[in-house]
Tab-separated table of C-alpha atoms in Angstrom:
chain	number	residue	atom	x	y	z
A	1	MET	CA	21.699	-31.438	13.002
A	2	ARG	CA	19.591	-34.037	11.172
A	3	ARG	CA	16.576	-33.109	13.330
A	4	SER	CA	17.093	-29.415	12.508
A	5	LYS	CA	17.270	-30.109	8.776
A	6	ALA	CA	14.198	-32.315	8.927
A	7	LEU	CA	12.225	-29.684	10.784
A	8	LEU	CA	13.422	-27.014	8.368
A	9	GLY	CA	12.066	-29.133	5.519
A	10	VAL	CA	8.707	-29.321	7.245
A	11	LEU	CA	8.730	-25.547	7.745
A	12	LEU	CA	9.361	-24.900	4.071
A	13	VAL	CA	6.528	-27.223	3.092
A	14	LEU	CA	4.155	-25.557	5.536
A	15	ALA	CA	5.157	-22.140	4.252
A	16	THR	CA	4.082	-23.122	0.746
A	17	ILE	CA	0.789	-24.853	1.560
A	18	SER	CA	-0.593	-22.912	4.515
A	19	GLU	CA	-3.564	-20.620	3.956
A	20	SER	CA	-4.848	-17.724	5.971
A	21	PRO	CA	-8.408	-18.318	7.151
A	22	TRP	CA	-9.242	-14.662	6.618
A	23	ALA	CA	-8.031	-14.786	3.006
A	24	ALA	CA	-10.650	-17.319	2.063
A	25	ALA	CA	-13.380	-15.260	3.675
A	26	ALA	CA	-12.200	-12.057	2.017
A	27	SER	CA	-11.891	-13.535	-1.448
A	28	SER	CA	-15.404	-14.948	-1.206
A	29	SER	CA	-16.957	-11.635	-0.186
A	30	TYR	CA	-16.226	-8.111	-1.408
A	31	CYS	CA	-13.113	-9.011	-3.430
A	32	LYS	CA	-15.073	-11.295	-5.745
A	33	GLN	CA	-17.934	-8.848	-6.008
A	34	MET	CA	-15.794	-6.331	-7.884
A	35	GLY	CA	-14.501	-6.570	-11.408
A	36	SER	CA	-13.742	-4.657	-14.598
A	37	THR	CA	-16.330	-6.272	-16.896
A	38	THR	CA	-19.173	-3.810	-16.347
A	39	PHE	CA	-20.983	-3.255	-19.639
A	40	ARG	CA	-21.311	0.362	-20.730
A	41	PRO	CA	-24.030	0.961	-23.347
A	42	HIS	CA	-22.413	4.203	-24.553
A	43	SER	CA	-18.846	4.639	-25.784
A	44	VAL	CA	-16.773	7.370	-27.400
A	45	THR	CA	-13.151	7.619	-28.492
A	46	ILE	CA	-10.928	10.448	-27.356
A	47	THR	CA	-10.144	11.362	-30.986
A	48	GLU	CA	-13.800	12.390	-31.447
A	49	PHE	CA	-12.991	15.363	-29.241
A	50	GLY	CA	-9.947	16.527	-31.165
A	51	ALA	CA	-7.224	14.624	-29.313
A	52	VAL	CA	-3.988	13.926	-31.172
A	53	GLY	CA	-1.829	10.986	-30.079
A	54	ASP	CA	1.534	12.301	-31.227
A	55	GLY	CA	3.095	12.714	-27.774
A	56	VAL	CA	3.441	16.463	-28.377
A	57	THR	CA	-0.064	17.924	-28.623
A	58	LEU	CA	-1.577	18.758	-25.238
A	59	ASN	CA	-4.932	16.960	-24.975
A	60	THR	CA	-6.204	18.150	-21.583
A	61	LYS	CA	-9.225	19.930	-23.086
A	62	ALA	CA	-10.080	16.887	-25.191
A	63	PHE	CA	-10.188	14.654	-22.091
A	64	GLN	CA	-12.181	17.219	-20.141
A	65	ASN	CA	-14.692	17.766	-22.963
A	66	ALA	CA	-15.139	14.054	-23.585
A	67	ILE	CA	-15.865	13.376	-19.921
A	68	PHE	CA	-18.233	16.381	-19.745
A	69	TYR	CA	-20.137	14.960	-22.715
A	70	LEU	CA	-20.342	11.494	-21.153
A	71	HIS	CA	-21.825	12.918	-17.963
A	72	SER	CA	-25.250	12.892	-19.655
A	73	PHE	CA	-25.118	9.087	-19.825
A	74	ALA	CA	-24.469	8.532	-16.120
A	75	ASP	CA	-28.128	7.642	-15.470
A	76	LYS	CA	-28.399	5.602	-18.675
A	77	GLY	CA	-26.088	2.739	-17.769
A	78	GLY	CA	-22.898	4.763	-17.796
A	79	ALA	CA	-20.342	5.272	-20.537
A	80	GLN	CA	-16.862	4.386	-21.750
A	81	LEU	CA	-14.086	6.692	-22.893
A	82	PHE	CA	-11.742	4.713	-25.126
A	83	VAL	CA	-8.121	5.765	-25.636
A	84	PRO	CA	-6.698	4.134	-28.799
A	85	ALA	CA	-3.082	3.414	-29.677
A	86	GLY	CA	-0.887	6.495	-29.512
A	87	LYS	CA	0.862	8.810	-27.071
A	88	TRP	CA	-1.717	11.120	-25.503
A	89	LEU	CA	-0.091	14.033	-23.677
A	90	THR	CA	-2.346	15.666	-21.091
A	91	GLY	CA	-2.549	17.624	-17.905
A	92	SER	CA	-4.734	16.642	-14.963
A	93	PHE	CA	-8.353	15.695	-15.648
A	94	SER	CA	-11.227	14.485	-13.452
A	95	LEU	CA	-13.471	11.465	-13.887
A	96	ILE	CA	-17.216	11.099	-13.318
A	97	SER	CA	-19.395	8.341	-11.875
A	98	HIS	CA	-20.448	5.315	-13.950
A	99	LEU	CA	-17.476	5.739	-16.266
A	100	THR	CA	-14.928	3.338	-17.730
A	101	LEU	CA	-11.649	4.841	-18.910
A	102	SER	CA	-10.331	2.132	-21.232
A	103	LEU	CA	-6.868	2.085	-22.789
A	104	ASP	CA	-5.800	0.154	-25.869
A	105	LYS	CA	-2.765	-2.067	-25.335
A	106	ASP	CA	-0.651	0.401	-27.330
A	107	ALA	CA	-2.132	3.506	-25.744
A	108	GLU	CA	-0.043	5.737	-23.471
A	109	ILE	CA	-1.553	8.558	-21.445
A	110	ILE	CA	1.401	10.844	-20.725
A	111	GLY	CA	1.496	13.503	-18.034
A	112	SER	CA	2.525	17.010	-19.016
A	113	MET	CA	5.935	18.186	-17.806
A	114	ASP	CA	4.539	21.675	-17.156
A	115	SER	CA	3.419	22.075	-13.526
A	116	PHE	CA	0.743	24.569	-14.605
A	117	ASP	CA	-1.127	21.659	-16.191
A	118	TRP	CA	-1.527	20.092	-12.733
A	119	PRO	CA	-3.882	22.408	-10.746
A	120	VAL	CA	-3.319	23.080	-7.047
A	121	ILE	CA	-6.085	21.768	-4.774
A	122	ASP	CA	-6.782	21.861	-1.041
A	123	PRO	CA	-4.870	19.613	1.357
A	124	LEU	CA	-6.549	16.470	2.620
A	125	PRO	CA	-8.457	17.150	5.862
A	126	SER	CA	-6.826	14.133	7.533
A	127	TYR	CA	-3.378	15.617	6.790
A	128	GLY	CA	-4.044	19.322	7.434
A	129	ARG	CA	-1.494	20.355	4.798
A	130	GLY	CA	0.339	18.954	1.839
A	131	ARG	CA	2.338	15.861	2.688
A	132	GLU	CA	5.622	17.471	1.658
A	133	LEU	CA	4.996	21.204	2.022
A	134	PRO	CA	2.544	23.409	3.923
A	135	GLY	CA	-0.509	24.492	1.962
A	136	GLY	CA	-2.139	22.811	-0.999
A	137	ARG	CA	-1.009	20.084	-3.355
A	138	HIS	CA	-1.008	19.444	-7.061
A	139	GLN	CA	-3.976	17.462	-8.329
A	140	SER	CA	-3.270	13.950	-9.601
A	141	LEU	CA	-3.054	13.250	-13.311
A	142	ILE	CA	-6.254	11.189	-13.171
A	143	HIS	CA	-8.482	12.499	-10.413
A	144	GLY	CA	-11.976	12.058	-9.013
A	145	SER	CA	-14.052	12.902	-5.955
A	146	ASN	CA	-17.435	11.692	-4.648
A	147	LEU	CA	-17.758	9.116	-7.408
A	148	THR	CA	-19.499	5.768	-7.694
A	149	ASP	CA	-18.752	2.953	-10.149
A	150	VAL	CA	-15.490	4.017	-11.773
A	151	ILE	CA	-13.234	1.741	-13.809
A	152	ILE	CA	-9.761	2.565	-15.105
A	153	SER	CA	-8.603	-0.368	-17.176
A	154	GLY	CA	-7.153	-1.554	-20.441
A	155	ASP	CA	-5.347	-4.288	-22.294
A	156	ASN	CA	-2.164	-3.392	-20.377
A	157	GLY	CA	-2.171	0.152	-21.688
A	158	THR	CA	0.212	2.611	-20.035
A	159	ILE	CA	-0.133	5.737	-17.908
A	160	ASP	CA	3.199	7.578	-17.660
A	161	GLY	CA	3.512	10.493	-15.232
A	162	GLN	CA	6.904	11.629	-16.602
A	163	GLY	CA	7.882	12.150	-12.997
A	164	ILE	CA	11.546	12.925	-13.609
A	165	VAL	CA	10.884	16.678	-13.697
A	166	TRP	CA	8.984	16.475	-10.408
A	167	TRP	CA	11.751	14.429	-8.777
A	168	ASP	CA	14.288	17.049	-9.828
A	169	TRP	CA	12.134	19.911	-8.521
A	170	PHE	CA	11.639	18.071	-5.238
A	171	GLN	CA	15.308	17.290	-4.753
A	172	ASN	CA	16.296	20.857	-5.681
A	173	HIS	CA	13.711	22.318	-3.255
A	174	THR	CA	12.059	24.423	-5.957
A	175	LEU	CA	8.460	23.231	-5.464
A	176	ASN	CA	5.824	25.424	-3.831
A	177	TYR	CA	3.307	22.610	-3.316
A	178	THR	CA	3.292	18.869	-2.675
A	179	ARG	CA	3.831	16.717	-5.746
A	180	PRO	CA	0.838	15.069	-7.482
A	181	HIS	CA	-0.100	11.409	-7.533
A	182	LEU	CA	-0.661	9.512	-10.760
A	183	ILE	CA	-4.195	8.332	-9.841
A	184	GLU	CA	-6.113	9.657	-6.840
A	185	LEU	CA	-9.782	9.045	-6.102
A	186	MET	CA	-11.407	10.631	-3.049
A	187	TYR	CA	-14.684	9.897	-1.211
A	188	SER	CA	-15.523	7.303	-3.851
A	189	THR	CA	-16.951	3.793	-3.920
A	190	GLU	CA	-16.923	0.851	-6.355
A	191	VAL	CA	-13.526	1.673	-7.861
A	192	VAL	CA	-11.613	-0.709	-10.124
A	193	ILE	CA	-8.083	-0.121	-11.440
A	194	SER	CA	-6.874	-3.068	-13.499
A	195	ASN	CA	-4.804	-4.373	-16.393
A	196	LEU	CA	-2.535	-1.355	-16.710
A	197	THR	CA	1.108	-0.350	-16.531
A	198	LEU	CA	1.743	2.772	-14.461
A	199	LYS	CA	5.136	4.453	-14.873
A	200	ASN	CA	7.111	7.308	-13.386
A	201	SER	CA	4.566	8.769	-11.008
A	202	PRO	CA	5.582	12.194	-9.668
A	203	PHE	CA	4.663	11.006	-6.147
A	204	TRP	CA	2.536	8.011	-5.059
A	205	ALA	CA	1.151	6.051	-8.010
A	206	ILE	CA	-2.321	4.944	-6.785
A	207	HIS	CA	-3.948	6.753	-3.877
A	208	PRO	CA	-7.536	5.832	-2.939
A	209	VAL	CA	-8.406	8.092	-0.003
A	210	TYR	CA	-11.724	8.062	1.949
A	211	CYS	CA	-12.868	5.315	-0.445
A	212	SER	CA	-14.631	1.965	-0.107
A	213	GLN	CA	-14.944	-1.097	-2.331
A	214	VAL	CA	-11.689	-0.648	-4.214
A	215	LEU	CA	-10.078	-3.294	-6.400
A	216	VAL	CA	-6.550	-2.921	-7.802
A	217	GLN	CA	-5.753	-5.955	-9.903
A	218	ASN	CA	-3.199	-7.013	-12.536
A	219	VAL	CA	-1.327	-3.720	-12.396
A	220	THR	CA	2.377	-3.164	-13.028
A	221	ILE	CA	3.873	-0.094	-11.350
A	222	LEU	CA	7.364	1.050	-12.328
A	223	ALA	CA	9.639	3.896	-11.272
A	224	PRO	CA	13.429	4.128	-10.961
A	225	LEU	CA	14.661	2.627	-7.696
A	226	ASP	CA	16.250	5.960	-6.766
A	227	SER	CA	13.144	8.057	-7.459
A	228	PRO	CA	11.971	9.853	-4.272
A	229	ASN	CA	8.811	8.692	-2.460
A	230	THR	CA	7.311	6.938	-5.466
A	231	ASP	CA	5.079	4.586	-3.451
A	232	GLY	CA	3.133	2.036	-5.447
A	233	ILE	CA	-0.341	1.642	-3.921
A	234	ASP	CA	-1.416	3.642	-0.847
A	235	PRO	CA	-4.898	2.864	0.517
A	236	ASP	CA	-5.552	5.798	2.829
A	237	SER	CA	-8.513	5.992	5.242
A	238	SER	CA	-10.240	3.451	3.006
A	239	THR	CA	-12.223	0.268	3.638
A	240	ASN	CA	-12.934	-2.944	1.738
A	241	VAL	CA	-9.857	-2.748	-0.466
A	242	CYS	CA	-8.473	-5.645	-2.529
A	243	ILE	CA	-5.023	-5.529	-4.118
A	244	GLU	CA	-4.170	-8.589	-6.178
A	245	ASP	CA	-1.695	-9.911	-8.739
A	246	CYS	CA	0.525	-6.843	-9.061
A	247	TYR	CA	4.202	-6.307	-9.829
A	248	ILE	CA	5.717	-3.164	-8.313
A	249	SER	CA	9.260	-1.810	-8.621
A	250	THR	CA	9.625	1.714	-7.235
A	251	GLY	CA	11.711	4.073	-5.109
A	252	ASP	CA	9.667	3.638	-1.923
A	253	ASP	CA	7.060	1.374	-0.293
A	254	LEU	CA	5.378	-1.009	-2.721
A	255	ILE	CA	2.100	-1.108	-0.780
A	256	VAL	CA	1.577	1.087	2.280
A	257	ILE	CA	-1.598	1.574	4.283
A	258	LYS	CA	-2.287	4.980	5.812
A	259	SER	CA	-5.040	6.844	7.666
A	260	GLY	CA	-4.188	10.454	8.395
A	261	TRP	CA	-1.461	12.454	10.085
A	262	ASP	CA	-1.233	13.336	13.782
A	263	GLU	CA	-3.914	15.679	15.180
A	264	TYR	CA	-5.592	15.998	11.768
A	265	GLY	CA	-5.949	12.249	11.342
A	266	ILE	CA	-7.113	11.834	14.943
A	267	SER	CA	-9.787	14.502	14.464
A	268	PHE	CA	-10.916	13.249	11.042
A	269	ALA	CA	-11.113	9.705	12.483
A	270	TYR	CA	-11.524	7.770	9.242
A	271	PRO	CA	-9.717	4.419	9.568
A	272	SER	CA	-8.396	1.978	6.996
A	273	SER	CA	-9.863	-1.502	7.479
A	274	ASN	CA	-10.818	-4.733	5.717
A	275	ILE	CA	-7.897	-4.759	3.311
A	276	SER	CA	-6.769	-7.845	1.399
A	277	ILE	CA	-3.379	-7.983	-0.325
A	278	ARG	CA	-2.552	-11.096	-2.342
A	279	ARG	CA	0.060	-12.286	-4.810
A	280	ILE	CA	2.356	-9.262	-4.967
A	281	ALA	CA	5.936	-9.258	-6.245
A	282	GLY	CA	8.514	-6.531	-6.476
A	283	GLU	CA	11.496	-4.596	-5.189
A	284	THR	CA	12.245	-1.254	-3.578
A	285	LYS	CA	15.584	0.365	-2.851
A	286	SER	CA	14.553	2.539	0.096
A	287	GLY	CA	11.111	1.328	1.198
A	288	ALA	CA	9.286	-1.838	2.221
A	289	GLY	CA	7.277	-4.456	0.438
A	290	ILE	CA	4.285	-4.154	2.784
A	291	ALA	CA	4.140	-1.142	5.113
A	292	PHE	CA	1.824	0.552	7.611
A	293	GLY	CA	2.021	4.290	8.325
A	294	SER	CA	3.719	6.349	9.192
A	295	GLU	CA	0.479	8.336	8.845
A	296	MET	CA	-1.928	6.064	10.744
A	297	SER	CA	-3.684	8.412	13.174
A	298	GLY	CA	-7.173	7.418	12.071
A	299	GLY	CA	-6.423	3.745	12.741
A	300	ILE	CA	-5.582	0.669	10.670
A	301	SER	CA	-7.129	-2.756	11.306
A	302	GLU	CA	-8.253	-6.029	9.728
A	303	VAL	CA	-5.515	-6.318	7.123
A	304	GLU	CA	-4.498	-9.617	5.551
A	305	ALA	CA	-1.543	-10.010	3.189
A	306	GLU	CA	-0.414	-13.309	1.660
A	307	GLY	CA	1.606	-14.597	-1.255
A	308	ILE	CA	4.220	-11.826	-1.237
A	309	HIS	CA	7.597	-12.142	-3.005
A	310	LEU	CA	10.185	-9.437	-2.341
A	311	PHE	CA	13.729	-9.157	-3.608
A	312	ASN	CA	16.649	-6.688	-3.572
A	313	SER	CA	14.863	-4.400	-1.127
A	314	LEU	CA	15.639	-2.388	1.987
A	315	HIS	CA	12.733	-3.662	4.114
A	316	GLY	CA	10.391	-6.600	3.807
A	317	ILE	CA	7.563	-5.827	6.256
A	318	ARG	CA	7.488	-2.479	8.064
A	319	LEU	CA	5.336	-0.591	10.555
A	320	LYS	CA	6.102	3.120	11.087
A	321	THR	CA	4.647	5.330	13.795
A	322	SER	CA	5.628	7.899	16.406
A	323	PRO	CA	4.539	9.666	19.591
A	324	GLY	CA	1.931	12.209	18.504
A	325	ARG	CA	0.340	9.874	15.960
A	326	GLY	CA	-2.338	8.429	18.221
A	327	GLY	CA	-4.523	5.936	16.375
A	328	TYR	CA	-3.883	2.216	16.231
A	329	VAL	CA	-2.558	-0.611	14.079
A	330	ARG	CA	-4.135	-3.909	15.085
A	331	ASN	CA	-5.443	-7.205	13.758
A	332	ILE	CA	-2.817	-7.542	11.039
A	333	TYR	CA	-2.131	-10.960	9.517
A	334	ILE	CA	0.768	-11.406	7.087
A	335	SER	CA	1.645	-14.855	5.755
A	336	ASP	CA	3.341	-16.748	2.929
A	337	VAL	CA	6.155	-14.287	2.240
A	338	THR	CA	9.425	-15.037	0.490
A	339	MET	CA	12.334	-12.591	0.587
A	340	THR	CA	15.601	-12.619	-1.320
A	341	GLY	CA	18.312	-10.031	-0.824
A	342	VAL	CA	16.346	-7.957	1.697
A	343	LYS	CA	18.387	-5.908	4.157
A	344	ILE	CA	15.892	-5.866	7.068
A	345	ALA	CA	13.186	-8.525	6.929
A	346	ILE	CA	10.839	-7.119	9.604
A	347	ARG	CA	10.987	-3.628	11.050
A	348	ILE	CA	8.777	-1.814	13.546
A	349	THR	CA	9.717	1.811	14.182
A	350	GLY	CA	8.127	3.674	17.081
A	351	GLN	CA	10.130	6.877	16.665
A	352	TYR	CA	9.634	7.626	12.991
A	353	GLY	CA	9.052	11.346	13.557
A	354	GLU	CA	7.793	13.638	10.764
A	355	HIS	CA	4.947	15.816	12.043
A	356	PRO	CA	2.756	18.185	10.018
A	357	ASP	CA	3.342	21.094	12.424
A	358	ASP	CA	4.066	21.814	16.077
A	359	LYS	CA	0.420	21.497	17.175
A	360	TYR	CA	0.433	17.720	17.624
A	361	ASP	CA	-0.037	16.188	21.069
A	362	GLU	CA	3.173	14.387	22.001
A	363	ASN	CA	1.154	12.362	24.541
A	364	ALA	CA	-1.033	10.894	21.787
A	365	LEU	CA	0.581	7.473	21.698
A	366	PRO	CA	-0.303	4.872	19.070
A	367	LEU	CA	-1.803	1.523	20.053
A	368	ILE	CA	-0.011	-1.329	18.275
A	369	ASN	CA	-1.193	-4.874	18.974
A	370	ARG	CA	-2.231	-8.212	17.507
A	371	ILE	CA	0.268	-8.302	14.648
A	372	THR	CA	0.868	-11.824	13.310
A	373	ILE	CA	3.634	-12.567	10.822
A	374	LYS	CA	3.896	-16.219	9.814
A	375	ASP	CA	5.171	-18.595	7.151
A	376	ILE	CA	8.121	-16.433	6.110
A	377	VAL	CA	11.197	-17.676	4.267
A	378	GLY	CA	14.156	-15.415	3.493
A	379	VAL	CA	17.612	-15.902	2.020
A	380	ASN	CA	20.475	-13.430	1.883
A	381	ILE	CA	18.905	-11.340	4.660
A	382	SER	CA	21.135	-8.871	6.507
A	383	ILE	CA	19.019	-8.336	9.667
A	384	ALA	CA	16.088	-10.499	10.759
A	385	GLY	CA	14.284	-7.764	12.661
A	386	LEU	CA	14.501	-4.321	14.232
A	387	LEU	CA	11.453	-4.130	16.493
A	388	GLU	CA	11.373	-0.848	18.394
A	389	GLY	CA	8.313	0.295	20.322
A	390	ILE	CA	7.882	3.420	22.447
A	391	ARG	CA	8.925	3.727	26.098
A	392	GLY	CA	5.765	3.589	28.198
A	393	ASP	CA	3.756	2.359	25.219
A	394	ASN	CA	4.855	-1.217	24.610
A	395	PHE	CA	3.679	-2.659	21.326
A	396	SER	CA	1.948	-5.920	22.304
A	397	SER	CA	0.895	-9.274	20.883
A	398	ILE	CA	3.552	-9.202	18.182
A	399	CYS	CA	3.536	-12.819	17.016
A	400	LEU	CA	6.081	-14.537	14.777
A	401	SER	CA	5.334	-18.069	13.672
A	402	ASN	CA	7.062	-20.414	11.239
A	403	VAL	CA	9.718	-17.885	10.205
A	404	PHE	CA	13.025	-19.027	8.719
A	405	LEU	CA	15.570	-16.405	7.683
A	406	ASP	CA	19.125	-16.846	6.422
A	407	VAL	CA	20.716	-13.912	8.269
A	408	THR	CA	24.232	-12.473	8.237
A	409	ALA	CA	24.014	-9.949	11.139
A	410	ASP	CA	24.856	-10.756	14.743
A	411	PRO	CA	22.668	-10.267	16.672
A	412	PRO	CA	19.965	-11.065	14.106
A	413	TRP	CA	17.184	-9.412	16.154
A	414	GLN	CA	17.112	-6.114	18.044
A	415	CYS	CA	14.016	-5.461	20.153
A	416	SER	CA	12.853	-2.814	22.629
A	417	TYR	CA	9.503	-1.912	24.189
A	418	ILE	CA	7.604	-4.746	22.554
A	419	GLN	CA	5.802	-7.809	23.862
A	420	GLY	CA	4.706	-10.914	22.055
A	421	TYR	CA	5.328	-14.504	21.129
A	422	SER	CA	7.322	-16.618	18.716
A	423	ASN	CA	6.915	-20.119	17.410
A	424	LEU	CA	9.367	-21.959	15.153
A	425	VAL	CA	11.556	-18.957	14.394
A	426	SER	CA	15.143	-19.170	13.149
A	427	PRO	CA	17.359	-17.483	14.061
A	428	GLU	CA	15.746	-17.506	17.501
A	429	SER	CA	13.756	-14.361	18.140
A	430	CYS	CA	14.620	-11.762	20.762
A	431	GLU	CA	13.830	-12.249	24.438
A	432	PRO	CA	10.586	-10.166	24.597
A	433	LEU	CA	8.982	-12.514	22.062
A	434	ARG	CA	9.888	-15.818	23.727
A	435	ASP	CA	7.405	-16.088	26.594
A	436	VAL	CA	4.002	-17.685	26.109
A	437	PRO	CA	1.394	-17.112	28.831
A	438	ASN	CA	-0.389	-20.252	30.002
A	439	GLY	CA	1.469	-22.348	27.449
A	440	THR	CA	-0.935	-21.566	24.601
A	441	SER	CA	-0.738	-19.777	21.279
A	442	VAL	CA	-2.329	-16.356	21.279
A	443	CYS	CA	-1.366	-15.291	17.785
A	444	TYR	CA	-3.990	-13.239	16.025
A	445	ALA	CA	-5.613	-15.735	13.665
A	446	ALA	CA	-7.381	-13.228	11.410
A	447	ASN	CA	-10.667	-15.160	11.559
A	448	HIS	CA	-12.740	-13.022	13.907
A	449	LEU	CA	-9.864	-12.700	16.391
A	450	ARG	CA	-10.014	-16.327	17.489
A	451	PRO	CA	-6.635	-17.611	18.750
A	452	HIS	CA	-5.623	-20.745	16.914
A	453	LEU	CA	-2.864	-23.294	16.702
A	454	SER	CA	-1.147	-23.322	13.337
A	455	ASP	CA	-0.303	-26.504	11.450
A	456	ALA	CA	3.287	-26.040	12.613
A	457	ASP	CA	2.121	-25.872	16.257
A	458	ARG	CA	0.153	-29.083	15.979
A	459	LEU	CA	2.991	-30.843	14.189
A	460	ALA	CA	5.464	-29.803	16.857
A	461	GLY	CA	3.238	-31.309	19.530
A	462	SER	CA	2.642	-28.630	22.113
A	463	GLY	CA	3.581	-25.098	23.048
A	464	PHE	CA	6.134	-22.951	21.270
A	465	VAL	CA	9.410	-24.439	20.069
A	466	LYS	CA	12.857	-22.910	20.233
A	467	LEU	CA	14.339	-24.026	16.938
A	468	ALA	CA	17.864	-23.182	18.070
A	469	SER	CA	17.658	-25.774	20.854
A	470	LEU	CA	17.214	-28.740	18.488
């Protein structure tokens, strides 16, 4: 018992000091190249275009006219649209390139509760239809397409989608089109969303899709824990994405990476890759802290997440896929995670279902491999893991290292159709994760796919250790 307690102490220390090698590389490259301090030589205030911040007057035309006016400065260093203190009710409006939308600390952009103020637009080509209903979808409150150099920021100003009406319509099955996001940018590059509070999104809060060079930083995202499908941040078929220093409390996944849906995502073939997630805290009643899929048909790879704190949530880390998805999820590295009061710490679901139509190829099986989850500590956990692959399509190289969970369920792990490895895991992982070929660690190390021995491996001496045997 004394040896077990001593080793547990070492594990907890390692969990707090270990660093992912990929994190250092990411933070020194594209993450540090982006920021919200771009100087704009031209600036206007929304009141100059007739806007009234009384929370009652509809200001959609004022936002549209202001942005139309600022378009003439795009080739002159860009421009800033400043939103002062007040409650600025508006319908959907679209941004332009080389623009900063800046909110005062006491400014609130408020979404209209009339669905006619949210235009219907075409479905995403990688989805083939609206995510919830066939056909089109309502445009996000703040929208943009084919943009470069866009900043949405403020001194912790607020954007409130007033989603309660949309949640009611959705739950009562009275919608004709898929609900809108709060912020969605498409086919855009050099995007920064920072220093804001986002509240009550009708659907997903932040949705960069077909984008590159995206930074989401110092953002608070809030929605009631029982609000339907109110994901926090959903990078979708996007590359070079950094998400840092955010607090998220919503009704679904806090951060979830996607890349298209079944045959539409396979055909569009635009993956999500090079994504860094760091220093995130939050809770979710029905989702996960960090999730992948279930729409992942274009592929997801090279994702690193570290410094995650989750509490009072259904899932900690989750991967969702299904026969018919195709695509892949690979080269995923998640480390330095603490969980408190999480029902299922780690979950992989290979039979998630949900297809856009009946035209998908049921033989299009997803490829899931090289998933490393390490340096995890959890207390008051109901189930350590439900890891379920697909018959005839084993999910491989699932690696758990330096994981300590205080679990109430027996058995703590349930596994099927997976293969992988485990090192210093308590309670002891399931049988498919216990074998180590050739006596060496083959965990995905995140630094150019080189296998490595962790600090815990070296400290333990050699090979993988069964903590329960001490």
